[in-house]
Amino acid sequence: MFCYQCEQTARGTGCTVSGVCGKDPRTAALQDLLVHATKGLAMYAHRARALGVKSHEADVFALEALFSTVTNVNFDPARLQRLLMRAAALRDRLRRDYEAAARKAGRAAETLGGPAVWQPAADLDGLVRQGEEVTIAARRAAQGDDITGLQELVTSGLKGMAAYADHAQILGQEDDEVYGFFHQALDHLAGGGQSVGDLLALALKCGEMNLKAMELLDAANTGAYGHPVPTPVRTEPLQGKAIVVSGHDLRDLEDLLKQTEGRGINVYTHGEMLPAHGYPKLKAYKHLVGNYGGAWQEQRKEFEAFPGAILMTTNCVQAPRDSYQARIFTSGLVAWPGVAHIADRDFSPVIEAALAAPGFAGSGPDRTILVGFGHEAVLGVAEKVVAAVKRGEIKHFFLIGGCDGARPGRSYYTDFARAVPNDALILTLACGKYRFNKLDFGEVGGLPRLLDVGQCNDAYSAIQIALALAKAFGTDVNSLPLSLVLSWYEQKAVVILLTLLHLGIRNIRLGPSLPACLAPSVLNVLVDRFSLIPISTPEEDLRAILGQA
Ligand code: SF4
Ligand code: SF4
C-alpha cells in the first residue's frame, strides 16, 4: 500500500506497511480502486453532461464514493466492495446513456480507456489485487513526485469537497455546477499528460468550487436548524442513561434526538458535534444536555469510560476497543468491520444499548463552554467589534483552528492560543479547538475573547466573518490585522486551504507539518505565490505576526 493523504502519514512520507490510522493494506487497495472506479464513472458522466444527459444518482454516488475514502471514514472491505460494484454498474449505465446521446446528436462517441474500462473482479481478493495495480506508488514511479503529488492534492481536495457537498445534499441543498466539477476534475485526473501548471490551476479551481459547496452546506444547516446563537454548553455529565454522538452529521443527531425524546436518555455531543448545541432547532431538545470529551483522537479512552451507547456519524472513527465494541454504532458513510451500522436512521439499537448500559451514576459540577458564533452571530455584534477596534481595545484577530490529530507537536496550538495578547480576539473552528477551548480567555471589548465559529464544516462562516471585517474597515482580508494559524489533519482541511488560496489569502501559517504529497518544488511555488508559512514556535510566530521580530 501507499497512502500519504493525511498529516499522520508514517514518517511524514507515506504509510506503506499499514496505515497509522488503522487502515490495512487490503482496505487501502480497495479505497484506491474505488477512486479509480469513480474516475471511470466520471469520464462518462462528464461527456454525457456535455450532451445534456445527467444522472443524479451518479452525481451523489461520486460524492459518497470519494467521501468514503477520506481518512477515518470507511474501514470496512465488505462495504467498499458494494460501493465498487455499484460504481461499475452506474458507469456502464452512463456509458450507454452517453453513446445514445452521441448517436442522437449525430456525433461519434469517444472510445475511452483507463478507468473507464475497468471490469470489477468477481470477489474481494480479486478486487484487492486490482486495487494494488492502481496505487499512488505506481503513478509516482511512472510520472514522478511533482505530478503525482499535485494529482493527489487535487484528489484530496475533491475528497474534502465531497464531504461538504454530501452533508449539504443530505439536507436537500445541491448545485449542478458542483456536481459537474467533480466529474470534470476526475476526468482530467484520469487522463495523462498533465503539467504542474494545469494541475495547480485545477487545485485552485477546486478551492473555488469548494466555496460553493461550503455555502450550500451553510444554507443546508442554517435552513434546517436556524442560525447558531451563542450558547453555553455543559461539559460535565448528568446523572442518568446516556448516548454520545460524534462526527459531523447534524441530521443523524436530529433524528436521534427525536427518537430519544421521553425515553429518559441524556444525549451528549462529542468531537465535531459540539457546535450542534448552538442551532436553535437542535438546542430546543432538552435532553441534548452537554458535551462529553474532546477531539476524535481521544475517543478510544473517552468512549471506554462512557457508561452508555455511542453513535459515530461521518468521520473521524478509530478502531474500537473490545470494551465498547458492542455499544458503538456507525451511521452514514462511516464504517468499521464488526461494528453495527445504522443504515436507515432507525436508531432503536442505539437506544436499546443506552438503556442496557449503566449510565452516569452522578452529576458533575456545573461547568460550561460557549459555542454558537457562526457568521450571523458574529456579524450581529460587528458594530461592537468595530467600535472596540477603533477604541484600541481590540488590536488583532486570530483564527486558530482546523483539524486536530494525535502528534505531540500539536501542543503548539494550545501554547499559541495561551500566548495571544489580551487585546486580541480569537476565532476558532473544527476539532483543533479542543486544544484550548476549556481555558478561560476572559473578554475583550465587551465580547468573549474566544469565539467558537463551529465545525470544520463551518469554515464558510469564518470566511464570511473575515470578508465582513474587511468591508467594515474598508480594506481587503490581507490588509486586516487578522492572522490565520491553521492545523490540518485530513482532506477537508486540504480543500479549505485550497479555498483560502483561491481567495488570495496570504501569510497563512500551517502546521504541524505540510502535506506530504507536495514535492519540494511544488511547495516552493505555494510558498512563493501565496506566502504559505509553515509554523515554527508559538513565540517566534507571534513575534513575527505582531511585528516584534
Ligand atoms: S489516511 Fe493517513 S494514516 Fe491512514 S493510511 Fe493514509 S496517510 Fe496513513
Ligand atoms: S475537524 Fe477534521 S480531524 Fe477533526 S473530526 Fe472533523 S474531519 Fe476529523
Coordinates of C-alpha atoms and ligand atoms in Angstrom, one line a residue:
M1 CA 0.0 0.0 0.0
F2 CA 1.0 3.6 -0.3
C3 CA -1.0 6.4 1.2
Y4 CA 0.1 10.0 2.2
Q5 CA -3.2 11.7 2.2
C6 CA -3.3 12.8 5.9
E7 CA -1.0 14.5 8.3
Q8 CA -0.2 11.5 10.4
T9 CA 1.2 9.6 7.5
A10 CA 4.1 7.3 8.6
R11 CA 7.5 9.1 8.9
G12 CA 5.9 12.1 7.3
T13 CA 6.3 10.5 3.9
G14 CA 3.7 7.7 3.4
C15 CA 2.1 4.7 5.0
T16 CA 3.5 1.6 3.2
V17 CA 3.0 -1.3 5.6
S18 CA -0.3 -0.4 7.2
G19 CA -2.0 2.9 8.0
V20 CA -1.2 4.8 11.1
C21 CA -5.0 5.5 11.1
G22 CA -5.6 1.7 11.3
K23 CA -6.3 1.3 7.5
D24 CA -4.9 -2.1 6.5
P25 CA -3.3 -2.8 3.1
R26 CA -6.5 -4.6 1.8
T27 CA -8.7 -1.7 2.7
A28 CA -6.1 0.7 1.2
A29 CA -6.2 -1.2 -2.1
L30 CA -10.0 -1.2 -2.1
Q31 CA -10.1 2.6 -1.5
D32 CA -7.5 3.2 -4.2
L33 CA -9.7 1.1 -6.6
L34 CA -12.8 3.0 -5.6
V35 CA -11.2 6.3 -6.5
H36 CA -10.1 4.7 -9.8
A37 CA -13.6 3.4 -10.4
T38 CA -15.1 6.8 -9.7
K39 CA -12.8 8.3 -12.2
G40 CA -14.1 5.8 -14.8
L41 CA -17.7 6.8 -13.9
A42 CA -16.8 10.5 -14.1
M43 CA -15.3 10.1 -17.6
Y44 CA -18.7 9.1 -19.0
A45 CA -20.6 11.4 -16.7
H46 CA -18.6 14.4 -17.9
R47 CA -19.1 13.6 -21.5
A48 CA -22.8 12.7 -21.1
R49 CA -23.3 16.1 -19.4
A50 CA -21.7 17.9 -22.3
L51 CA -24.5 16.3 -24.4
G52 CA -27.2 17.4 -21.9
V53 CA -27.6 14.0 -20.1
K54 CA -27.3 14.0 -16.3
S55 CA -27.6 11.3 -13.7
H56 CA -28.4 12.5 -10.2
E57 CA -27.7 9.0 -8.9
A58 CA -24.2 9.1 -10.4
D59 CA -23.7 12.7 -9.1
V60 CA -24.5 11.7 -5.5
F61 CA -22.6 8.4 -5.8
A62 CA -19.4 10.2 -6.8
L63 CA -19.7 12.3 -3.5
E64 CA -20.3 9.2 -1.4
A65 CA -17.5 7.2 -3.0
L66 CA -14.9 9.9 -2.6
F67 CA -16.1 10.7 1.0
S68 CA -15.8 7.0 1.8
T69 CA -12.1 7.2 1.1
V70 CA -11.5 10.2 3.4
T71 CA -9.3 9.5 6.4
N72 CA -11.1 7.7 9.3
V73 CA -14.3 7.2 7.4
N74 CA -14.8 3.7 5.9
F75 CA -12.5 0.8 7.0
D76 CA -14.9 -2.0 6.0
P77 CA -13.9 -4.1 3.0
A78 CA -17.4 -5.5 2.6
R79 CA -18.9 -2.1 2.3
L80 CA -16.2 -0.9 -0.1
Q81 CA -16.8 -4.0 -2.2
R82 CA -20.5 -3.0 -2.5
L83 CA -19.5 0.6 -3.5
L84 CA -17.2 -0.8 -6.2
M85 CA -19.9 -3.0 -7.7
R86 CA -22.3 0.0 -7.8
A87 CA -19.6 2.1 -9.4
A88 CA -19.2 -0.4 -12.2
A89 CA -23.0 -0.7 -12.7
L90 CA -23.5 3.1 -12.7
R91 CA -20.5 3.6 -15.0
D92 CA -22.0 1.1 -17.5
R93 CA -25.3 2.8 -17.5
L94 CA -23.7 6.2 -18.0
R95 CA -21.7 4.8 -21.0
R96 CA -24.9 3.6 -22.6
D97 CA -26.5 6.9 -22.0
Y98 CA -23.5 8.8 -23.4
E99 CA -23.4 6.6 -26.5
A100 CA -27.1 7.1 -27.1
A101 CA -26.8 10.9 -26.6
A102 CA -23.9 11.0 -29.0
R103 CA -25.9 9.0 -31.6
K104 CA -28.8 11.3 -31.2
A105 CA -26.5 14.3 -31.7
G106 CA -25.0 12.8 -34.8
R107 CA -21.6 12.5 -33.3
A108 CA -19.2 9.6 -32.8
A109 CA -18.9 8.6 -29.2
E110 CA -15.3 8.6 -27.9
T111 CA -13.7 5.3 -27.2
L112 CA -12.4 5.6 -23.7
G113 CA -9.7 3.6 -21.9
G114 CA -8.1 3.5 -18.5
P115 CA -10.5 3.7 -15.5
A116 CA -13.5 3.8 -18.0
V117 CA -12.9 0.2 -19.0
W118 CA -12.1 -1.3 -15.6
Q119 CA -14.1 -4.5 -15.0
P120 CA -14.6 -5.5 -11.4
A121 CA -13.1 -8.8 -10.2
A122 CA -15.6 -11.4 -9.1
D123 CA -14.5 -11.5 -5.4
L124 CA -12.9 -9.4 -2.7
D125 CA -9.4 -10.9 -3.2
G126 CA -9.6 -10.1 -6.9
L127 CA -10.7 -6.5 -6.2
V128 CA -7.8 -6.1 -3.7
R129 CA -5.4 -7.3 -6.4
Q130 CA -6.9 -4.8 -8.9
G131 CA -6.5 -2.1 -6.3
E132 CA -2.8 -2.9 -5.8
E133 CA -2.3 -2.2 -9.5
V134 CA -3.7 1.4 -9.3
T135 CA -1.8 2.6 -6.3
I136 CA -0.2 6.1 -6.0
A137 CA 3.1 4.3 -5.8
A138 CA 2.6 3.0 -9.4
R139 CA 1.9 6.5 -10.6
R140 CA 4.8 8.0 -8.8
A141 CA 7.1 5.5 -10.5
A142 CA 5.7 6.4 -13.9
Q143 CA 5.2 10.2 -13.6
G144 CA 7.5 11.4 -10.8
D145 CA 6.7 13.1 -7.5
D146 CA 5.7 16.6 -8.7
I147 CA 2.9 15.5 -11.0
T148 CA 1.6 12.6 -8.8
G149 CA 1.8 14.8 -5.7
L150 CA -0.3 17.5 -7.4
Q151 CA -2.8 14.9 -8.7
E152 CA -3.1 13.8 -5.1
L153 CA -3.5 17.4 -3.9
V154 CA -6.5 17.7 -6.2
T155 CA -7.8 14.3 -5.3
S156 CA -7.6 15.3 -1.6
G157 CA -9.4 18.5 -2.4
L158 CA -12.1 16.6 -4.2
K159 CA -12.5 14.2 -1.3
G160 CA -12.8 17.0 1.2
M161 CA -15.3 18.9 -1.0
A162 CA -17.3 15.6 -1.4
A163 CA -17.7 15.5 2.4
Y164 CA -19.1 19.1 2.4
A165 CA -21.3 18.5 -0.6
D166 CA -22.6 15.2 0.8
H167 CA -23.6 16.8 4.1
A168 CA -25.4 19.5 2.1
Q169 CA -27.3 17.1 -0.1
I170 CA -28.4 15.1 2.9
L171 CA -30.3 18.3 4.0
G172 CA -31.5 19.0 0.4
Q173 CA -29.0 21.6 -0.8
E174 CA -27.4 20.7 -4.2
D175 CA -25.8 22.6 -7.0
D176 CA -25.4 21.2 -10.5
E177 CA -22.2 23.2 -11.2
V178 CA -20.6 21.5 -8.2
Y179 CA -21.6 18.0 -9.4
G180 CA -20.4 18.9 -12.9
F181 CA -17.0 19.9 -11.5
F182 CA -16.5 16.6 -9.7
H183 CA -16.9 14.8 -13.0
Q184 CA -14.8 17.2 -14.9
A185 CA -11.9 17.2 -12.4
L186 CA -11.9 13.4 -12.1
D187 CA -12.0 13.1 -15.8
H188 CA -9.0 15.4 -16.0
L189 CA -7.1 13.3 -13.4
A190 CA -7.9 10.1 -15.3
G191 CA -6.2 11.4 -18.5
G192 CA -2.5 11.6 -18.9
G193 CA -0.1 14.4 -19.9
Q194 CA -0.8 16.9 -17.1
S195 CA 1.6 19.7 -16.3
V196 CA 2.4 21.3 -12.9
G197 CA 0.7 24.4 -14.2
D198 CA -2.6 22.9 -15.1
L199 CA -2.8 20.8 -12.0
L200 CA -2.1 23.8 -9.8
A201 CA -4.9 25.7 -11.7
L202 CA -7.2 22.7 -11.1
A203 CA -6.3 22.7 -7.4
L204 CA -7.3 26.4 -7.2
K205 CA -10.5 25.7 -9.2
C206 CA -11.3 23.0 -6.7
G207 CA -10.9 25.6 -3.9
E208 CA -13.2 27.9 -5.8
M209 CA -15.9 25.2 -6.2
N210 CA -15.5 24.2 -2.6
L211 CA -16.5 27.7 -1.5
K212 CA -19.8 27.0 -3.3
A213 CA -20.1 23.6 -1.6
M214 CA -19.5 25.1 1.8
E215 CA -22.0 27.8 1.0
L216 CA -24.5 25.1 0.2
L217 CA -23.7 23.4 3.5
D218 CA -24.1 26.6 5.4
A219 CA -27.5 27.1 3.8
A220 CA -28.4 23.5 4.5
N221 CA -27.5 23.6 8.2
T222 CA -29.0 27.1 8.9
G223 CA -32.0 26.4 6.7
A224 CA -32.8 23.2 8.7
Y225 CA -31.8 24.2 12.2
G226 CA -31.7 28.1 12.2
H227 CA -28.6 30.3 12.6
P228 CA -26.4 29.3 15.6
V229 CA -26.7 31.6 18.6
P230 CA -24.2 31.9 21.5
T231 CA -25.0 29.0 23.8
P232 CA -23.3 27.8 27.0
V233 CA -22.7 24.0 26.8
R234 CA -22.3 21.8 29.8
T235 CA -19.1 19.9 29.8
E236 CA -19.8 17.7 32.8
P237 CA -22.1 14.7 32.9
L238 CA -25.6 14.5 34.3
Q239 CA -26.8 11.5 36.3
G240 CA -28.7 9.0 34.1
K241 CA -28.7 6.9 30.9
A242 CA -26.6 8.3 28.1
I243 CA -25.9 8.4 24.4
V244 CA -22.9 10.2 23.0
V245 CA -22.9 11.3 19.3
S246 CA -19.7 12.1 17.5
G247 CA -18.8 13.1 13.9
H248 CA -20.4 15.8 11.7
D249 CA -23.9 14.8 10.6
L250 CA -26.5 17.1 12.1
R251 CA -29.4 15.2 10.5
D252 CA -28.4 12.0 12.3
L253 CA -28.2 13.9 15.6
E254 CA -31.7 15.4 14.9
D255 CA -33.2 12.0 14.2
L256 CA -31.7 10.5 17.3
L257 CA -32.9 13.4 19.4
K258 CA -36.5 12.9 18.0
Q259 CA -36.3 9.1 18.7
T260 CA -35.0 9.5 22.3
E261 CA -37.5 12.1 23.4
G262 CA -39.3 11.0 26.5
R263 CA -37.1 7.8 26.8
G264 CA -35.1 9.0 29.9
I265 CA -31.8 9.2 28.0
N266 CA -29.5 12.2 28.0
V267 CA -27.7 12.9 24.7
Y268 CA -24.2 14.3 24.7
T269 CA -22.2 15.6 21.8
H270 CA -18.6 14.6 21.2
G271 CA -15.8 16.0 18.9
E272 CA -17.1 17.9 15.9
M273 CA -20.8 17.5 17.1
L274 CA -20.2 20.2 19.8
P275 CA -21.4 23.1 17.6
A276 CA -24.8 21.4 17.3
H277 CA -25.7 23.0 20.7
G278 CA -25.8 26.5 19.0
Y279 CA -28.5 25.6 16.5
P280 CA -32.0 26.8 17.8
K281 CA -33.8 23.7 16.4
L282 CA -31.4 21.3 18.0
K283 CA -30.8 23.1 21.3
A284 CA -34.6 23.0 21.7
Y285 CA -34.3 19.3 22.7
K286 CA -33.9 19.5 26.5
H287 CA -32.3 16.1 26.6
L288 CA -29.4 17.3 24.5
V289 CA -27.6 18.0 27.8
G290 CA -24.0 18.7 27.1
N291 CA -20.6 17.8 25.5
Y292 CA -18.5 14.9 26.5
G293 CA -14.8 14.5 26.0
G294 CA -12.6 16.2 23.4
A295 CA -11.4 15.7 19.8
W296 CA -11.6 12.5 17.8
Q297 CA -8.2 11.2 18.7
E298 CA -9.2 10.9 22.3
Q299 CA -12.2 8.7 21.5
R300 CA -10.7 5.3 22.5
K301 CA -10.1 6.2 26.1
E302 CA -13.2 8.5 26.3
F303 CA -15.6 6.0 24.8
E304 CA -14.3 3.3 27.0
A305 CA -15.1 5.5 30.1
F306 CA -18.5 6.5 28.7
P307 CA -21.3 4.5 30.5
G308 CA -23.8 4.5 27.6
A309 CA -24.2 4.0 23.9
I310 CA -22.0 5.7 21.2
L311 CA -23.1 6.8 17.8
M312 CA -20.3 7.7 15.3
T313 CA -21.6 9.7 12.4
T314 CA -19.3 10.6 9.5
N315 CA -15.7 10.7 10.5
C316 CA -13.4 10.5 12.4
V317 CA -13.7 6.9 13.7
Q318 CA -10.8 4.9 15.2
A319 CA -10.5 1.1 15.8
P320 CA -12.9 0.5 18.7
R321 CA -11.6 -1.2 21.9
D322 CA -13.2 -4.5 22.9
S323 CA -14.6 -2.8 26.0
Y324 CA -17.1 -0.7 23.9
Q325 CA -17.3 -2.5 20.6
A326 CA -20.8 -3.8 21.5
R327 CA -22.2 -0.4 22.3
I328 CA -20.7 1.7 19.5
F329 CA -22.7 2.2 16.3
T330 CA -21.8 3.8 13.0
S331 CA -24.1 5.7 10.6
G332 CA -23.9 7.4 7.2
L333 CA -20.7 6.6 5.3
V334 CA -18.6 5.7 8.4
A335 CA -17.9 2.0 8.9
W336 CA -15.7 -0.3 10.9
P337 CA -15.8 -4.1 10.3
G338 CA -17.7 -5.8 13.1
V339 CA -19.4 -2.6 14.3
A340 CA -23.2 -2.4 14.0
H341 CA -24.2 0.0 11.2
I342 CA -27.4 2.1 11.2
A343 CA -28.3 2.4 7.6
D344 CA -31.8 3.9 7.8
R345 CA -31.7 6.3 10.7
D346 CA -33.7 4.0 12.9
F347 CA -31.6 4.3 16.0
S348 CA -33.6 1.7 18.1
P349 CA -30.4 -0.5 18.6
V350 CA -28.5 2.6 19.9
I351 CA -31.4 3.4 22.3
E352 CA -31.6 -0.2 23.5
A353 CA -27.8 -0.3 24.1
A354 CA -28.1 3.0 26.1
L355 CA -30.9 1.6 28.2
A356 CA -28.9 -1.6 28.9
A357 CA -25.8 0.4 29.9
P358 CA -25.5 1.8 33.5
G359 CA -25.4 5.5 32.6
F360 CA -23.8 8.1 34.7
A361 CA -24.2 7.3 38.5
G362 CA -24.0 11.0 39.4
S363 CA -23.7 14.5 38.0
G364 CA -20.5 16.5 37.7
P365 CA -20.1 20.2 38.6
D366 CA -21.8 22.9 36.6
R367 CA -19.1 23.8 34.0
T368 CA -19.8 25.3 30.6
I369 CA -18.1 26.5 27.4
L370 CA -19.6 28.8 24.9
V371 CA -20.4 27.9 21.3
G372 CA -22.6 29.3 18.5
F373 CA -20.6 32.2 16.9
G374 CA -21.5 31.5 13.3
H375 CA -21.4 34.3 10.8
E376 CA -24.8 35.6 11.8
A377 CA -24.0 35.8 15.5
V378 CA -20.6 37.5 14.9
L379 CA -21.9 39.9 12.3
G380 CA -24.7 40.7 14.7
V381 CA -22.0 42.2 17.0
A382 CA -19.9 43.7 14.2
E383 CA -20.6 47.2 15.3
K384 CA -19.4 46.4 18.8
V385 CA -16.2 44.8 17.3
V386 CA -15.5 47.8 15.0
A387 CA -16.0 50.2 17.9
A388 CA -13.7 48.1 20.1
V389 CA -11.0 48.2 17.4
K390 CA -11.4 52.0 17.0
R391 CA -11.1 52.5 20.8
G392 CA -7.9 50.4 20.6
E393 CA -9.3 47.7 22.8
I394 CA -9.0 45.0 20.1
K395 CA -5.7 45.2 18.3
H396 CA -5.6 41.9 16.4
F397 CA -7.7 39.0 15.3
F398 CA -6.5 35.4 15.2
L399 CA -8.2 32.4 13.5
I400 CA -6.7 29.5 15.3
G401 CA -8.3 26.2 14.3
G402 CA -8.6 23.3 11.9
C403 CA -8.4 19.5 12.2
D404 CA -6.8 18.0 15.3
G405 CA -4.5 15.0 15.3
A406 CA -2.6 12.8 17.7
R407 CA 1.0 14.1 17.2
P408 CA 2.7 15.7 20.2
G409 CA 3.7 18.7 18.1
R410 CA 0.1 19.9 18.2
S411 CA 0.6 21.4 21.6
Y412 CA 1.8 24.4 19.5
Y413 CA -1.8 25.4 19.1
T414 CA -2.5 25.4 22.9
D415 CA 0.7 27.3 23.6
F416 CA -0.1 29.8 20.8
A417 CA -3.6 30.5 22.0
R418 CA -2.3 30.9 25.5
A419 CA 0.3 33.4 24.3
V420 CA -2.0 35.6 22.3
P421 CA -2.1 39.0 23.9
N422 CA -5.2 40.1 25.9
D423 CA -6.1 42.8 23.3
A424 CA -6.6 40.2 20.6
L425 CA -9.8 38.3 19.7
I426 CA -9.5 34.6 18.8
L427 CA -11.9 32.9 16.4
T428 CA -11.7 29.1 16.3
L429 CA -13.4 26.2 14.5
A430 CA -13.1 22.5 13.9
C431 CA -11.8 19.9 16.4
G432 CA -8.4 21.7 16.8
K433 CA -10.2 24.0 19.3
Y434 CA -10.3 21.2 21.9
R435 CA -6.6 22.1 22.5
F436 CA -7.7 25.3 24.2
N437 CA -11.5 25.7 24.4
K438 CA -11.8 25.0 28.1
L439 CA -9.3 27.7 29.0
D440 CA -10.6 31.0 30.4
F441 CA -9.7 33.7 27.9
G442 CA -11.8 36.4 29.5
E443 CA -13.3 39.2 27.5
V444 CA -12.2 42.0 25.2
G445 CA -14.2 45.0 24.0
G446 CA -17.3 43.5 25.9
L447 CA -17.1 40.2 23.9
P448 CA -15.7 36.8 24.9
R449 CA -12.1 36.7 23.7
L450 CA -12.6 33.2 22.2
L451 CA -15.4 32.8 19.7
D452 CA -16.3 29.3 18.5
V453 CA -17.4 29.5 14.9
G454 CA -18.3 25.8 14.6
Q455 CA -17.2 22.6 12.9
C456 CA -14.6 22.4 10.1
N457 CA -17.9 22.3 8.0
D458 CA -18.4 25.9 9.1
A459 CA -15.2 27.3 7.6
Y460 CA -17.6 29.2 5.3
S461 CA -18.7 31.2 8.4
A462 CA -15.1 32.2 9.2
I463 CA -14.6 33.3 5.6
Q464 CA -17.8 35.4 5.7
I465 CA -16.6 37.0 9.0
A466 CA -13.2 37.9 7.5
L467 CA -14.9 39.4 4.4
A468 CA -17.3 41.4 6.6
L469 CA -14.5 42.7 8.8
A470 CA -12.6 43.8 5.6
K471 CA -15.7 45.6 4.4
A472 CA -16.3 47.3 7.7
F473 CA -12.7 48.6 7.7
G474 CA -12.7 49.5 4.0
T475 CA -9.9 47.2 3.1
D476 CA -9.2 43.6 2.0
V477 CA -8.7 40.5 4.1
N478 CA -4.9 40.5 3.6
S479 CA -4.7 44.1 5.0
L480 CA -6.7 43.3 8.1
P481 CA -5.0 42.8 11.5
L482 CA -6.1 39.1 11.1
S483 CA -3.7 36.1 11.2
L484 CA -4.7 32.6 10.2
V485 CA -2.9 29.9 12.2
L486 CA -4.3 26.6 10.9
S487 CA -3.9 23.0 11.8
W488 CA -4.6 20.3 9.3
Y489 CA -5.1 16.6 9.5
E490 CA -7.1 15.3 6.6
Q491 CA -8.7 16.1 3.3
K492 CA -11.4 18.5 4.4
A493 CA -8.6 20.8 5.8
V494 CA -6.8 20.4 2.5
V495 CA -9.8 21.7 0.5
I496 CA -10.3 24.6 2.9
L497 CA -6.7 25.6 2.4
L498 CA -7.3 25.5 -1.4
T499 CA -10.4 27.7 -0.9
L500 CA -8.3 30.2 1.1
L501 CA -5.6 30.2 -1.6
H502 CA -8.2 30.7 -4.3
L503 CA -9.5 33.7 -2.4
G504 CA -6.0 35.1 -2.5
I505 CA -5.5 35.0 1.3
R506 CA -1.8 35.2 2.1
N507 CA 0.5 34.5 5.0
I508 CA -1.5 31.5 6.3
R509 CA 0.5 29.7 8.9
L510 CA 0.0 25.9 8.6
G511 CA 1.1 23.0 10.7
P512 CA 2.1 20.8 12.3
S513 CA 3.7 19.8 9.1
L514 CA 2.9 20.5 5.4
P515 CA 1.1 17.9 3.2
A516 CA 3.5 15.0 2.3
C517 CA 2.1 14.8 -1.2
L518 CA 3.6 18.2 -2.1
A519 CA 7.1 17.8 -3.6
P520 CA 9.6 20.4 -2.5
S521 CA 9.4 22.2 -5.9
V522 CA 5.6 22.4 -5.7
L523 CA 5.8 23.6 -2.1
N524 CA 8.2 26.4 -3.2
V525 CA 5.6 27.5 -5.7
L526 CA 2.9 27.7 -3.0
V527 CA 5.2 29.5 -0.6
D528 CA 6.3 32.0 -3.2
R529 CA 2.9 32.6 -4.7
F530 CA 0.8 32.6 -1.5
S531 CA 3.3 33.2 1.2
L532 CA 2.2 29.9 2.9
I533 CA 4.2 29.7 6.1
P534 CA 5.0 26.5 8.0
I535 CA 4.5 27.0 11.8
S536 CA 7.7 27.4 13.8
T537 CA 7.4 28.1 17.6
P538 CA 4.5 30.0 19.1
E539 CA 6.8 32.7 20.5
E540 CA 8.6 33.1 17.1
D541 CA 5.4 33.2 15.1
L542 CA 3.7 35.6 17.5
R543 CA 6.7 37.9 17.4
A544 CA 6.6 37.8 13.6
I545 CA 2.8 38.4 13.3
L546 CA 2.7 41.3 15.8
G547 CA 5.7 43.0 14.2
Q548 CA 8.0 42.5 17.1
A549 CA 10.6 40.4 15.2
Ligands
SF4_1 S1 -5.1 8.0 5.8 FE1 -3.3 8.8 6.8 S2 -2.7 7.4 8.4 FE2 -4.2 6.4 7.1 S3 -3.0 5.2 5.6 FE3 -3.4 7.2 4.7 S4 -1.7 8.5 5.2 FE4 -1.6 6.7 6.5
SF4_2 S1 -12.2 18.6 12.1 FE1 -11.1 17.2 10.7 S2 -9.9 15.9 12.1 FE2 -11.5 16.9 13.3 S3 -13.2 15.4 13.4 FE3 -13.6 16.9 11.7 S4 -12.7 15.9 9.9 FE4 -11.9 14.8 11.7

